[in-house]
Coordinates of C-alpha atoms in Angstrom, one line a residue:
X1 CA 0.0 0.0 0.0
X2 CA 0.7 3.5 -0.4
X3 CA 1.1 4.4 3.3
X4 CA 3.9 1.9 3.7
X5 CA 5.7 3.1 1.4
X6 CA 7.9 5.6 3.7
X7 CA 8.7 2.8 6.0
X8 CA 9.7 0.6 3.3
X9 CA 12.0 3.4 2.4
X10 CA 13.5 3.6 5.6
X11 CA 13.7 -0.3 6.2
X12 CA 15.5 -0.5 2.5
X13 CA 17.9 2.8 3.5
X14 CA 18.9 0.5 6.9
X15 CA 19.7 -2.5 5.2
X16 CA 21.7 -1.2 2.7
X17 CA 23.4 1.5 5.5
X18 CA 27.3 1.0 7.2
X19 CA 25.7 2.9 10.4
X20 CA 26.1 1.0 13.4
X21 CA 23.8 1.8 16.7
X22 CA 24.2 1.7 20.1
X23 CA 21.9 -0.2 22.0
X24 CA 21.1 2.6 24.1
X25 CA 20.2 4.3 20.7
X26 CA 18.3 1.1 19.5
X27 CA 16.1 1.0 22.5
X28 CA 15.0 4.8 21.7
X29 CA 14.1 3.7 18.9
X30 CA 12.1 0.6 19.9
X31 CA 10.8 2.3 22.7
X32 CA 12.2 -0.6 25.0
X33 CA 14.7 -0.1 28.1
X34 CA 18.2 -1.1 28.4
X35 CA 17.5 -3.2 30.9
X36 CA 15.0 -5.1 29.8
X37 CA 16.3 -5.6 26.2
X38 CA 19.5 -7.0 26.9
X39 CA 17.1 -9.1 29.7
X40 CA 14.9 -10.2 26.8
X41 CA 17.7 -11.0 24.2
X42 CA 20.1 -13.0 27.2
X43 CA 16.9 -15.3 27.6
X44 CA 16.5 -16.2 24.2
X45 CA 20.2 -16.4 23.9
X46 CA 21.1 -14.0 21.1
X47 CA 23.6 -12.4 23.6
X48 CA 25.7 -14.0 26.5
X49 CA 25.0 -13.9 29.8
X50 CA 28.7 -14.9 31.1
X51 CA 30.1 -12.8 33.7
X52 CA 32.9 -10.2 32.6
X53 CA 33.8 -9.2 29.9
X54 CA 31.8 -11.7 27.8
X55 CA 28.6 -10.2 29.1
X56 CA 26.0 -9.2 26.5
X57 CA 28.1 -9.9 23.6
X58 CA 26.1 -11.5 20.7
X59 CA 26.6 -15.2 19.8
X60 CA 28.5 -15.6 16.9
X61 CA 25.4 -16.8 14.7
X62 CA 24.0 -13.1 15.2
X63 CA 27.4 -11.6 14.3
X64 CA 27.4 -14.0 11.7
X65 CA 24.2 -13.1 10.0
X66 CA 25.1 -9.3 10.0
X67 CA 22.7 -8.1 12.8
X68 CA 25.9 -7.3 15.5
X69 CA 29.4 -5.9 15.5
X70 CA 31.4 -5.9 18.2
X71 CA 34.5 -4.1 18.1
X72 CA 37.4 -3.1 21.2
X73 CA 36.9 0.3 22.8
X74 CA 40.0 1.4 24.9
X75 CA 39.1 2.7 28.2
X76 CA 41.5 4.1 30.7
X77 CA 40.3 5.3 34.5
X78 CA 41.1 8.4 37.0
X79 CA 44.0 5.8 38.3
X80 CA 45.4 6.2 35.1
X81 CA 45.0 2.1 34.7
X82 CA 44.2 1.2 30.8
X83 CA 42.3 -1.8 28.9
X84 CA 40.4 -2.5 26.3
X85 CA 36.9 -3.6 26.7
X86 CA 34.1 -5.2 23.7
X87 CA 31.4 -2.8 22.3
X88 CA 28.5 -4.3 20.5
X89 CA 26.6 -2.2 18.0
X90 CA 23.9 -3.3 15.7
X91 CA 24.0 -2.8 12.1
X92 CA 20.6 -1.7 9.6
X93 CA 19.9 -5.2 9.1
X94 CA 20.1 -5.9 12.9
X95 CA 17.5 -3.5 13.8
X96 CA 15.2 -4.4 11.2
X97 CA 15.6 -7.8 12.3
X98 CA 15.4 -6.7 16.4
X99 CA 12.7 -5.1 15.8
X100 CA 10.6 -8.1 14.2
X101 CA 12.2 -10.5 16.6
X102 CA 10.3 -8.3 19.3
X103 CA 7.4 -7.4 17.7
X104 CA 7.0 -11.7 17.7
X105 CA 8.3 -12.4 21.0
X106 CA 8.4 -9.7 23.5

């Protein structure tokens, strides 16, 4: 139809997009909290709920299929200490997906 028209536009212009999102962005835009998304997505097992560093980052089949990247983000504290820690983002074809995978099972 018509009216769907625009949102196929943007669902298209995501897909095809480099972008990567935070999840705090992401949940703005599904209108979901932090919280509970990274809740919801550790029960079905699309992102790990090992202690550390490990925690909520993505199984590999989700990085796999294009909905996650995770890439190193250095850090340093007010001690002056230094690391590296894992940053997942989700990519256009993530949030589509995301937001389906909610719309189904949330």
């Amino acid at each position: 139809a018509k009216e769907d028209a625009p949102k196929l536009q943007i669902y298209e212009d995501l897909i095809d997009s480099d972008e990567l999102v935070s999840f705090d962005i992401a949940c703005k835009a599904l209108d979901i909290g932090l919280k509970r998304l990274y809740s919801f997505l550790r029960d079905k097992k699309v992102i790990s709920n090992k202690k550390g560093e490990k925690l909520n980052i993505p199984y590999q089949s989700y990085i796999d299929r294009g909905y996650f990247e995770v890439k190193p983000k250095p850090w340093r504290n007010i001690h002056g200490d230094e690391g590296v820690t894992l940053k997942t983002y989700i990519t256009g074809a993530g949030m589509i997906w995301l937001e389906k995978y909610l719309n189904k099972n949330y």
